[in-house]
Amino acid sequence: MMANKAWQAALGQLQIETPRSSFDAWVKDAEFVAYEDGSFVIGVNNAYARDWLDDRLKSKVTRLLTSMMKRTVEVQFIVWQEEAPKEALLTKSEEVSEETTPPIAENRTLNPNYSFDNFVVGTSNRLAQAACLAVAERPGEAYNPLFLYGRVGLGKTHLMQAIGNRAHQDGYRVLFVSSEEFTNDLVQAIRGQGTQPFRDKYRQVDVLLIDDIQFILGKEATQEEFFHTFNTLHRQGKQIVMSCDRAPKSLSSLEDRLRSRFSWGLTADLQAPDRAMRLAILRSKAAGLGRKVSDEVLDAVAERMQSNVRELEGALTRTLAYADLRGNPLDANLVEEALADLIPDPRDLEPDKILKTVAESFGISLERMLARDRSRQVALPRQVAMYLLREDGRFSLPQIGRMLGGRDHTTVMYGCEKITGLMEDDERLRNQILDLREQLYGQPVPIYSR
């Protein structure tokens, strides 16, 4: 039981740290099989998943489980499938009659777990969800192309897969791929001196879903081929849906003719979820896990993980497993303990770096931000600096006051509280603080609160 709980906690951590497409494809369905004398056996569905986990994640999983078990462990991934129930093993004579409608063939590029029914809708994603639903109901007619953009973990892949699943059920030919897979297929086709099978694959579908289109940037041959694929499908009235981490106009190294076509239909963004939406996501996740979780615990997780859905769900999974593993009561204090190491280490974060980064982001001079200017143009970035110095730099209120031109600690407290409140409703500010943290740490980090 202890080993199984450790594995569940490790899954929560992997969900936070692993790209969603990789987690869903290779990690999500992995199951705890056995544990004996420091050796974990983890079962996966096929040899591809086993090899991927061996190559990419084995060392990380080993470190996580070693930490949780407080002893050195080994990890082995095996192909594992539970025996099918006897009632499912029907003979040919026992199968459904010929009059029964044959089942729709499986589409291996789609994950059936993604649907519109299990997508939590809020103010930050309402437009994108409505657009995707319209496209799923009328492919090629509603918005073509549909371009979804936003940071990682906000639900772009979920919505695209939901479109694919709905269209597939309605009898449309659907293909979901990443732009990396598109590029790899093209390279293999060129090396094999036969591009016709490649073109048949991508141009003889009714709905083409391309995830993370930004990865074709800088690849001239890929952009050229995608340009012609796009034109062929669009001319035939076939649906094209793309996702990206930024808006088309921000893809500076993309060919102009492609950037123009990406904007032909509808462009919809997804923002970081507000507090109400984060709580709704957590309640949905807890219900899916069959767990009753108090509002106190959900509030604590929602307060600490504010960046995206993946981190939010992973944090809850980790917290639940941590409680089971330690045998501690599930409360706000345990949330603090379970998620403590997810907060970036601020030791190398100098106050001067924070102040300078904030000033540059808002387009004002550092001298002006430190002065007595009380205009909104200066007051807001000054309060953002207060917030980051407090939350990331871990400086005291009096220390921050001195750094910002000798201000009173109550002024600093007010500034921090104001920014905390604004981030719940102001999506632009929330994303600007995400950008600031990424600049400060040199990598994407979650919005969190101590």
GROMACS .gro file of C-alpha atoms in nm:
model
  450
    1MET     CA    1   0.000   0.000   0.000
    2MET     CA    2   0.282   0.240   0.086
    3ALA     CA    3   0.453   0.176  -0.250
    4ASN     CA    4   0.129   0.230  -0.443
    5LYS     CA    5   0.075   0.565  -0.269
    6ALA     CA    6   0.431   0.665  -0.351
    7TRP     CA    7   0.364   0.589  -0.716
    8GLN     CA    8   0.046   0.800  -0.709
    9ALA     CA    9   0.242   1.089  -0.560
   10ALA     CA   10   0.505   1.049  -0.831
   11LEU     CA   11   0.232   1.058  -1.095
   12GLY     CA   12   0.111   1.390  -0.955
   13GLN     CA   13   0.462   1.532  -0.979
   14LEU     CA   14   0.507   1.402  -1.335
   15GLN     CA   15   0.174   1.553  -1.439
   16ILE     CA   16   0.303   1.894  -1.330
   17GLU     CA   17   0.647   1.866  -1.488
   18THR     CA   18   0.579   1.671  -1.809
   19PRO     CA   19   0.427   1.827  -2.124
   20ARG     CA   20   0.061   1.734  -2.137
   21SER     CA   21   0.080   1.557  -2.472
   22SER     CA   22   0.367   1.338  -2.345
   23PHE     CA   23   0.201   1.273  -2.009
   24ASP     CA   24  -0.128   1.168  -2.167
   25ALA     CA   25   0.037   0.954  -2.434
   26TRP     CA   26   0.296   0.770  -2.224
   27VAL     CA   27   0.253   0.826  -1.850
   28LYS     CA   28  -0.114   0.867  -1.763
   29ASP     CA   29  -0.214   0.500  -1.808
   30ALA     CA   30   0.093   0.354  -1.636
   31GLU     CA   31  -0.011   0.138  -1.339
   32PHE     CA   32   0.156   0.023  -1.021
   33VAL     CA   33   0.196  -0.355  -1.051
   34ALA     CA   34   0.423  -0.469  -0.770
   35TYR     CA   35   0.688  -0.368  -0.518
   36GLU     CA   36   0.936  -0.592  -0.346
   37ASP     CA   37   1.257  -0.513  -0.160
   38GLY     CA   38   1.311  -0.171  -0.316
   39SER     CA   39   1.208  -0.267  -0.668
   40PHE     CA   40   0.903  -0.107  -0.834
   41VAL     CA   41   0.730  -0.275  -1.127
   42ILE     CA   42   0.520  -0.034  -1.333
   43GLY     CA   43   0.291  -0.166  -1.607
   44VAL     CA   44   0.221   0.011  -1.937
   45ASN     CA   45  -0.003  -0.071  -2.233
   46ASN     CA   46   0.254  -0.137  -2.503
   47ALA     CA   47   0.623  -0.167  -2.588
   48TYR     CA   48   0.634   0.188  -2.727
   49ALA     CA   49   0.530   0.333  -2.391
   50ARG     CA   50   0.776   0.107  -2.209
   51ASP     CA   51   1.067   0.214  -2.429
   52TRP     CA   52   0.973   0.583  -2.410
   53LEU     CA   53   0.958   0.575  -2.030
   54ASP     CA   54   1.285   0.382  -2.009
   55ASP     CA   55   1.461   0.636  -2.229
   56ARG     CA   56   1.305   0.962  -2.110
   57LEU     CA   57   1.173   0.934  -1.755
   58LYS     CA   58   1.325   0.637  -1.576
   59SER     CA   59   1.590   0.837  -1.392
   60LYS     CA   60   1.340   1.102  -1.283
   61VAL     CA   61   1.086   0.843  -1.165
   62THR     CA   62   1.359   0.663  -0.974
   63ARG     CA   63   1.463   0.986  -0.799
   64LEU     CA   64   1.103   1.070  -0.708
   65LEU     CA   65   1.029   0.726  -0.566
   66THR     CA   66   1.361   0.713  -0.381
   67SER     CA   67   1.272   1.040  -0.211
   68MET     CA   68   0.922   0.926  -0.117
   69MET     CA   69   1.024   0.582   0.007
   70LYS     CA   70   1.329   0.725   0.189
   71ARG     CA   71   1.547   0.447   0.052
   72THR     CA   72   1.720   0.358  -0.274
   73VAL     CA   73   1.480   0.199  -0.521
   74GLU     CA   74   1.487   0.053  -0.870
   75VAL     CA   75   1.215   0.093  -1.133
   76GLN     CA   76   1.120  -0.150  -1.406
   77PHE     CA   77   0.861  -0.075  -1.677
   78ILE     CA   78   0.684  -0.376  -1.827
   79VAL     CA   79   0.409  -0.427  -2.084
   80TRP     CA   80   0.109  -0.504  -1.870
   81GLN     CA   81  -0.256  -0.569  -1.954
   82GLU     CA   82  -0.513  -0.696  -1.712
   83GLU     CA   83  -0.692  -1.010  -1.823
   84ALA     CA   84  -1.015  -0.932  -2.004
   85PRO     CA   85  -1.336  -1.033  -1.820
   86LYS     CA   86  -1.471  -1.368  -1.933
   87GLU     CA   87  -1.804  -1.212  -2.029
   88ALA     CA   88  -1.621  -0.996  -2.284
   89LEU     CA   89  -1.478  -1.301  -2.466
   90LEU     CA   90  -1.774  -1.365  -2.695
   91THR     CA   91  -1.772  -1.628  -2.967
   92LYS     CA   92  -1.873  -1.525  -3.315
   93SER     CA   93  -2.220  -1.674  -3.270
   94GLU     CA   94  -2.268  -1.472  -2.953
   95GLU     CA   95  -2.186  -1.138  -3.115
   96VAL     CA   96  -2.443  -0.876  -3.207
   97SER     CA   97  -2.669  -0.941  -3.501
   98GLU     CA   98  -2.599  -0.815  -3.850
   99GLU     CA   99  -2.874  -0.556  -3.809
  100THR     CA  100  -2.674  -0.380  -3.536
  101THR     CA  101  -2.485  -0.074  -3.653
  102PRO     CA  102  -2.115  -0.162  -3.665
  103PRO     CA  103  -1.900   0.033  -3.418
  104ILE     CA  104  -1.699   0.326  -3.547
  105ALA     CA  105  -1.337   0.228  -3.605
  106GLU     CA  106  -1.092   0.360  -3.349
  107ASN     CA  107  -0.893   0.670  -3.442
  108ARG     CA  108  -0.547   0.616  -3.295
  109THR     CA  109  -0.456   0.984  -3.318
  110LEU     CA  110  -0.732   1.076  -3.073
  111ASN     CA  111  -0.764   1.028  -2.697
  112PRO     CA  112  -1.126   0.936  -2.614
  113ASN     CA  113  -1.088   1.082  -2.264
  114TYR     CA  114  -1.104   1.436  -2.403
  115SER     CA  115  -1.455   1.569  -2.458
  116PHE     CA  116  -1.652   1.891  -2.428
  117ASP     CA  117  -1.843   1.739  -2.136
  118ASN     CA  118  -1.534   1.716  -1.913
  119PHE     CA  119  -1.387   2.054  -2.014
  120VAL     CA  120  -1.440   2.314  -1.740
  121VAL     CA  121  -1.556   2.644  -1.890
  122GLY     CA  122  -1.482   2.984  -1.734
  123THR     CA  123  -1.428   3.344  -1.832
  124SER     CA  124  -1.071   3.271  -1.941
  125ASN     CA  125  -1.165   3.013  -2.205
  126ARG     CA  126  -1.533   3.069  -2.290
  127LEU     CA  127  -1.476   3.207  -2.640
  128ALA     CA  128  -1.233   2.930  -2.732
  129GLN     CA  129  -1.468   2.658  -2.603
  130ALA     CA  130  -1.769   2.801  -2.790
  131ALA     CA  131  -1.567   2.830  -3.112
  132CYS     CA  132  -1.442   2.472  -3.082
  133LEU     CA  133  -1.793   2.341  -3.019
  134ALA     CA  134  -1.921   2.525  -3.329
  135VAL     CA  135  -1.639   2.377  -3.537
  136ALA     CA  136  -1.705   2.027  -3.405
  137GLU     CA  137  -2.073   2.054  -3.499
  138ARG     CA  138  -2.010   2.202  -3.847
  139PRO     CA  139  -1.655   2.123  -3.966
  140GLY     CA  140  -1.541   2.345  -4.250
  141GLU     CA  141  -1.832   2.585  -4.209
  142ALA     CA  142  -1.814   2.770  -3.877
  143TYR     CA  143  -1.459   2.903  -3.840
  144ASN     CA  144  -1.196   2.787  -4.084
  145PRO     CA  145  -0.918   2.788  -3.988
  146LEU     CA  146  -0.957   2.800  -3.611
  147PHE     CA  147  -0.641   2.917  -3.437
  148LEU     CA  148  -0.614   2.857  -3.060
  149TYR     CA  149  -0.332   3.012  -2.864
  150GLY     CA  150  -0.219   3.043  -2.504
  151ARG     CA  151   0.041   2.918  -2.259
  152VAL     CA  152   0.101   2.552  -2.191
  153GLY     CA  153  -0.147   2.365  -1.975
  154LEU     CA  154  -0.452   2.584  -2.041
  155GLY     CA  155  -0.660   2.332  -2.239
  156LYS     CA  156  -0.572   2.384  -2.606
  157THR     CA  157  -0.498   2.017  -2.665
  158HIS     CA  158  -0.810   1.913  -2.472
  159LEU     CA  159  -1.032   2.131  -2.693
  160MET     CA  160  -0.868   2.013  -3.014
  161GLN     CA  161  -0.908   1.650  -2.912
  162ALA     CA  162  -1.270   1.719  -2.818
  163ILE     CA  163  -1.329   1.856  -3.169
  164GLY     CA  164  -1.166   1.547  -3.315
  165ASN     CA  165  -1.365   1.304  -3.105
  166ARG     CA  166  -1.698   1.473  -3.183
  167ALA     CA  167  -1.622   1.492  -3.557
  168HIS     CA  168  -1.498   1.131  -3.561
  169GLN     CA  169  -1.819   1.011  -3.400
  170ASP     CA  170  -2.013   1.197  -3.669
  171GLY     CA  171  -1.827   1.009  -3.941
  172TYR     CA  172  -1.566   1.265  -4.047
  173ARG     CA  173  -1.210   1.159  -4.129
  174VAL     CA  174  -0.997   1.317  -3.857
  175LEU     CA  175  -0.622   1.348  -3.812
  176PHE     CA  176  -0.461   1.493  -3.499
  177VAL     CA  177  -0.084   1.544  -3.502
  178SER     CA  178   0.177   1.772  -3.352
  179SER     CA  179   0.373   1.998  -3.584
  180GLU     CA  180   0.679   1.795  -3.482
  181GLU     CA  181   0.514   1.479  -3.614
  182PHE     CA  182   0.419   1.661  -3.934
  183THR     CA  183   0.783   1.763  -3.978
  184ASN     CA  184   0.914   1.412  -3.905
  185ASP     CA  185   0.671   1.259  -4.153
  186LEU     CA  186   0.786   1.506  -4.417
  187VAL     CA  187   1.155   1.433  -4.353
  188GLN     CA  188   1.095   1.058  -4.381
  189ALA     CA  189   0.897   1.109  -4.702
  190ILE     CA  190   1.176   1.315  -4.858
  191ARG     CA  191   1.445   1.066  -4.754
  192GLY     CA  192   1.239   0.784  -4.898
  193GLN     CA  193   1.194   0.984  -5.220
  194GLY     CA  194   0.819   0.945  -5.206
  195THR     CA  195   0.602   1.234  -5.086
  196GLN     CA  196   0.272   1.106  -5.229
  197PRO     CA  197   0.184   0.884  -4.928
  198PHE     CA  198   0.264   1.183  -4.704
  199ARG     CA  199   0.032   1.407  -4.903
  200ASP     CA  200  -0.241   1.143  -4.909
  201LYS     CA  201  -0.221   1.119  -4.529
  202TYR     CA  202  -0.258   1.492  -4.469
  203ARG     CA  203  -0.475   1.603  -4.760
  204GLN     CA  204  -0.739   1.329  -4.766
  205VAL     CA  205  -0.896   1.414  -4.432
  206ASP     CA  206  -1.201   1.616  -4.336
  207VAL     CA  207  -1.056   1.763  -4.017
  208LEU     CA  208  -0.685   1.833  -3.967
  209LEU     CA  209  -0.577   1.922  -3.613
  210ILE     CA  210  -0.219   2.049  -3.576
  211ASP     CA  211  -0.091   2.096  -3.220
  212ASP     CA  212   0.193   2.336  -3.127
  213ILE     CA  213   0.226   2.488  -3.473
  214GLN     CA  214   0.503   2.718  -3.345
  215PHE     CA  215   0.752   2.436  -3.393
  216ILE     CA  216   0.748   2.480  -3.772
  217LEU     CA  217   0.918   2.817  -3.725
  218GLY     CA  218   1.258   2.825  -3.894
  219LYS     CA  219   1.185   2.507  -4.093
  220GLU     CA  220   1.152   2.628  -4.453
  221ALA     CA  221   1.066   2.292  -4.611
  222THR     CA  222   0.801   2.222  -4.346
  223GLN     CA  223   0.644   2.566  -4.390
  224GLU     CA  224   0.639   2.519  -4.768
  225GLU     CA  225   0.466   2.181  -4.743
  226PHE     CA  226   0.221   2.299  -4.479
  227PHE     CA  227   0.134   2.601  -4.696
  228HIS     CA  228   0.027   2.370  -4.981
  229THR     CA  229  -0.150   2.129  -4.743
  230PHE     CA  230  -0.340   2.421  -4.590
  231ASN     CA  231  -0.442   2.554  -4.934
  232THR     CA  232  -0.558   2.214  -5.056
  233LEU     CA  233  -0.776   2.146  -4.751
  234HIS     CA  234  -0.915   2.498  -4.727
  235ARG     CA  235  -1.004   2.504  -5.097
  236GLN     CA  236  -1.199   2.177  -5.049
  237GLY     CA  237  -1.387   2.314  -4.750
  238LYS     CA  238  -1.206   2.086  -4.504
  239GLN     CA  239  -1.160   2.201  -4.145
  240ILE     CA  240  -0.819   2.311  -4.014
  241VAL     CA  241  -0.755   2.371  -3.644
  242MET     CA  242  -0.419   2.479  -3.504
  243SER     CA  243  -0.285   2.550  -3.157
  244CYS     CA  244   0.010   2.770  -3.068
  245ASP     CA  245   0.175   2.932  -2.767
  246ARG     CA  246   0.125   3.282  -2.914
  247ALA     CA  247  -0.096   3.477  -3.155
  248PRO     CA  248  -0.025   3.460  -3.532
  249LYS     CA  249   0.099   3.820  -3.541
  250SER     CA  250   0.367   3.729  -3.283
  251LEU     CA  251   0.514   3.452  -3.502
  252SER     CA  252   0.781   3.683  -3.639
  253SER     CA  253   0.987   3.414  -3.817
  254LEU     CA  254   0.682   3.261  -3.988
  255GLU     CA  255   0.639   3.321  -4.360
  256ASP     CA  256   0.402   3.611  -4.425
  257ARG     CA  257   0.176   3.403  -4.648
  258LEU     CA  258   0.124   3.149  -4.368
  259ARG     CA  259   0.076   3.412  -4.099
  260SER     CA  260  -0.192   3.569  -4.317
  261ARG     CA  261  -0.373   3.238  -4.367
  262PHE     CA  262  -0.364   3.158  -3.996
  263SER     CA  263  -0.574   3.472  -3.942
  264TRP     CA  264  -0.833   3.397  -4.210
  265GLY     CA  265  -1.081   3.236  -3.974
  266LEU     CA  266  -1.112   3.289  -3.599
  267THR     CA  267  -0.829   3.340  -3.353
  268ALA     CA  268  -0.919   3.259  -2.990
  269ASP     CA  269  -0.694   3.272  -2.686
  270LEU     CA  270  -0.701   3.081  -2.358
  271GLN     CA  271  -0.587   3.259  -2.043
  272ALA     CA  272  -0.480   3.140  -1.699
  273PRO     CA  273  -0.787   3.033  -1.498
  274ASP     CA  274  -0.929   3.270  -1.236
  275ARG     CA  275  -1.003   3.155  -0.881
  276ALA     CA  276  -1.362   3.042  -0.946
  277MET     CA  277  -1.252   2.836  -1.244
  278ARG     CA  278  -0.958   2.684  -1.057
  279LEU     CA  279  -1.194   2.567  -0.783
  280ALA     CA  280  -1.433   2.421  -1.042
  281ILE     CA  281  -1.145   2.233  -1.206
  282LEU     CA  282  -1.031   2.095  -0.871
  283ARG     CA  283  -1.383   1.982  -0.776
  284SER     CA  284  -1.414   1.807  -1.113
  285LYS     CA  285  -1.074   1.641  -1.068
  286ALA     CA  286  -1.156   1.524  -0.714
  287ALA     CA  287  -1.489   1.381  -0.831
  288GLY     CA  288  -1.312   1.199  -1.114
  289LEU     CA  289  -1.075   1.044  -0.860
  290GLY     CA  290  -1.368   0.942  -0.638
  291ARG     CA  291  -1.242   1.154  -0.349
  292LYS     CA  292  -1.427   1.387  -0.116
  293VAL     CA  293  -1.208   1.691  -0.058
  294SER     CA  294  -1.298   1.980   0.171
  295ASP     CA  295  -1.334   2.337   0.045
  296GLU     CA  296  -1.044   2.430   0.275
  297VAL     CA  297  -0.808   2.199   0.088
  298LEU     CA  298  -0.938   2.299  -0.256
  299ASP     CA  299  -0.897   2.666  -0.162
  300ALA     CA  300  -0.541   2.603  -0.048
  301VAL     CA  301  -0.444   2.428  -0.373
  302ALA     CA  302  -0.620   2.691  -0.587
  303GLU     CA  303  -0.438   2.969  -0.401
  304ARG     CA  304  -0.095   2.817  -0.454
  305MET     CA  305  -0.122   2.700  -0.814
  306GLN     CA  306  -0.258   2.970  -1.043
  307SER     CA  307  -0.080   2.927  -1.377
  308ASN     CA  308  -0.253   2.646  -1.563
  309VAL     CA  309  -0.479   2.345  -1.547
  310ARG     CA  310  -0.204   2.083  -1.569
  311GLU     CA  311  -0.021   2.220  -1.265
  312LEU     CA  312  -0.348   2.254  -1.078
  313GLU     CA  313  -0.459   1.894  -1.138
  314GLY     CA  314  -0.112   1.760  -1.072
  315ALA     CA  315  -0.092   1.952  -0.744
  316LEU     CA  316  -0.420   1.798  -0.624
  317THR     CA  317  -0.309   1.447  -0.723
  318ARG     CA  318   0.019   1.499  -0.544
  319THR     CA  319  -0.153   1.635  -0.232
  320LEU     CA  320  -0.397   1.342  -0.209
  321ALA     CA  321  -0.121   1.086  -0.257
  322TYR     CA  322   0.098   1.268  -0.005
  323ALA     CA  323  -0.180   1.253   0.257
  324ASP     CA  324  -0.231   0.882   0.195
  325LEU     CA  325   0.141   0.811   0.197
  326ARG     CA  326   0.210   0.998   0.520
  327GLY     CA  327  -0.118   0.906   0.688
  328ASN     CA  328  -0.173   1.274   0.775
  329PRO     CA  329  -0.510   1.454   0.785
  330LEU     CA  330  -0.600   1.624   0.458
  331ASP     CA  331  -0.597   1.993   0.548
  332ALA     CA  332  -0.443   2.325   0.441
  333ASN     CA  333  -0.124   2.257   0.636
  334LEU     CA  334  -0.068   1.934   0.448
  335VAL     CA  335  -0.117   2.118   0.116
  336GLU     CA  336   0.163   2.356   0.218
  337GLU     CA  337   0.390   2.062   0.298
  338ALA     CA  338   0.303   1.857  -0.011
  339LEU     CA  339   0.358   2.144  -0.254
  340ALA     CA  340   0.653   2.311  -0.083
  341ASP     CA  341   0.917   2.198  -0.332
  342LEU     CA  342   0.712   2.314  -0.633
  343ILE     CA  343   0.782   2.678  -0.552
  344PRO     CA  344   1.098   2.802  -0.726
  345ASP     CA  345   1.410   2.862  -0.519
  346PRO     CA  346   1.453   3.240  -0.480
  347ARG     CA  347   1.806   3.231  -0.337
  348ASP     CA  348   1.969   3.369  -0.650
  349LEU     CA  349   1.700   3.630  -0.711
  350GLU     CA  350   1.853   3.970  -0.640
  351PRO     CA  351   1.619   4.265  -0.562
  352ASP     CA  352   1.791   4.483  -0.823
  353LYS     CA  353   1.712   4.222  -1.087
  354ILE     CA  354   1.343   4.220  -0.989
  355LEU     CA  355   1.318   4.600  -0.994
  356LYS     CA  356   1.496   4.637  -1.326
  357THR     CA  357   1.294   4.359  -1.493
  358VAL     CA  358   0.962   4.509  -1.379
  359ALA     CA  359   1.057   4.860  -1.493
  360GLU     CA  360   1.161   4.737  -1.838
  361SER     CA  361   0.846   4.528  -1.873
  362PHE     CA  362   0.623   4.831  -1.810
  363GLY     CA  363   0.835   5.063  -2.020
  364ILE     CA  364   0.938   5.307  -1.748
  365SER     CA  365   1.274   5.400  -1.601
  366LEU     CA  366   1.390   5.250  -1.273
  367GLU     CA  367   1.447   5.600  -1.134
  368ARG     CA  368   1.087   5.697  -1.204
  369MET     CA  369   0.952   5.380  -1.039
  370LEU     CA  370   1.150   5.456  -0.723
  371ALA     CA  371   1.045   5.822  -0.716
  372ARG     CA  372   0.731   5.977  -0.562
  373ASP     CA  373   0.530   5.970  -0.883
  374ARG     CA  374   0.181   5.841  -0.797
  375SER     CA  375   0.031   5.825  -1.146
  376ARG     CA  376  -0.121   5.489  -1.246
  377GLN     CA  377   0.146   5.449  -1.514
  378VAL     CA  378   0.404   5.426  -1.234
  379ALA     CA  379   0.199   5.311  -0.935
  380LEU     CA  380   0.095   4.979  -1.092
  381PRO     CA  381   0.447   4.859  -1.187
  382ARG     CA  382   0.570   4.974  -0.846
  383GLN     CA  383   0.305   4.757  -0.678
  384VAL     CA  384   0.396   4.463  -0.905
  385ALA     CA  385   0.757   4.505  -0.791
  386MET     CA  386   0.638   4.501  -0.429
  387TYR     CA  387   0.443   4.183  -0.494
  388LEU     CA  388   0.735   4.004  -0.661
  389LEU     CA  389   0.983   4.116  -0.397
  390ARG     CA  390   0.747   3.978  -0.132
  391GLU     CA  391   0.635   3.653  -0.299
  392ASP     CA  392   0.952   3.561  -0.491
  393GLY     CA  393   1.226   3.748  -0.311
  394ARG     CA  394   1.083   3.664   0.035
  395PHE     CA  395   1.184   4.008   0.164
  396SER     CA  396   1.009   4.166   0.461
  397LEU     CA  397   0.770   4.458   0.422
  398PRO     CA  398   1.013   4.711   0.577
  399GLN     CA  399   1.295   4.584   0.353
  400ILE     CA  400   1.079   4.626   0.043
  401GLY     CA  401   0.980   4.975   0.155
  402ARG     CA  402   1.344   5.077   0.175
  403MET     CA  403   1.420   4.925  -0.168
  404LEU     CA  404   1.141   5.132  -0.322
  405GLY     CA  405   1.251   5.474  -0.209
  406GLY     CA  406   1.180   5.462   0.163
  407ARG     CA  407   0.808   5.377   0.163
  408ASP     CA  408   0.616   5.273   0.473
  409HIS     CA  409   0.555   4.900   0.529
  410THR     CA  410   0.176   4.958   0.525
  411THR     CA  411   0.208   5.100   0.173
  412VAL     CA  412   0.395   4.787   0.069
  413MET     CA  413   0.132   4.564   0.230
  414TYR     CA  414  -0.145   4.750   0.045
  415GLY     CA  415   0.043   4.717  -0.285
  416CYS     CA  416   0.094   4.342  -0.244
  417GLU     CA  417  -0.270   4.286  -0.152
  418LYS     CA  418  -0.389   4.496  -0.445
  419ILE     CA  419  -0.188   4.297  -0.698
  420THR     CA  420  -0.306   3.969  -0.545
  421GLY     CA  421  -0.666   4.084  -0.589
  422LEU     CA  422  -0.616   4.221  -0.941
  423MET     CA  423  -0.465   3.897  -1.066
  424GLU     CA  424  -0.792   3.716  -1.001
  425ASP     CA  425  -0.982   3.934  -1.252
  426ASP     CA  426  -0.722   4.096  -1.478
  427GLU     CA  427  -0.604   3.831  -1.727
  428ARG     CA  428  -0.358   4.069  -1.892
  429LEU     CA  429  -0.187   4.148  -1.563
  430ARG     CA  430  -0.181   3.780  -1.465
  431ASN     CA  431  -0.006   3.692  -1.789
  432GLN     CA  432   0.235   3.984  -1.754
  433ILE     CA  433   0.341   3.853  -1.413
  434LEU     CA  434   0.385   3.507  -1.566
  435ASP     CA  435   0.615   3.665  -1.824
  436LEU     CA  436   0.808   3.850  -1.553
  437ARG     CA  437   0.862   3.531  -1.355
  438GLU     CA  438   0.979   3.351  -1.667
  439GLN     CA  439   1.235   3.627  -1.726
  440LEU     CA  440   1.349   3.623  -1.363
  441TYR     CA  441   1.395   3.246  -1.335
  442GLY     CA  442   1.494   3.178  -1.696
  443GLN     CA  443   1.211   2.925  -1.732
  444PRO     CA  444   0.831   2.910  -1.708
  445VAL     CA  445   0.716   2.893  -1.345
  446PRO     CA  446   0.370   2.881  -1.191
  447ILE     CA  447   0.188   3.171  -1.034
  448TYR     CA  448   0.173   3.077  -0.671
  449SER     CA  449   0.113   3.239  -0.337
  450ARG     CA  450   0.278   3.163  -0.007
   0.00000   0.00000   0.00000
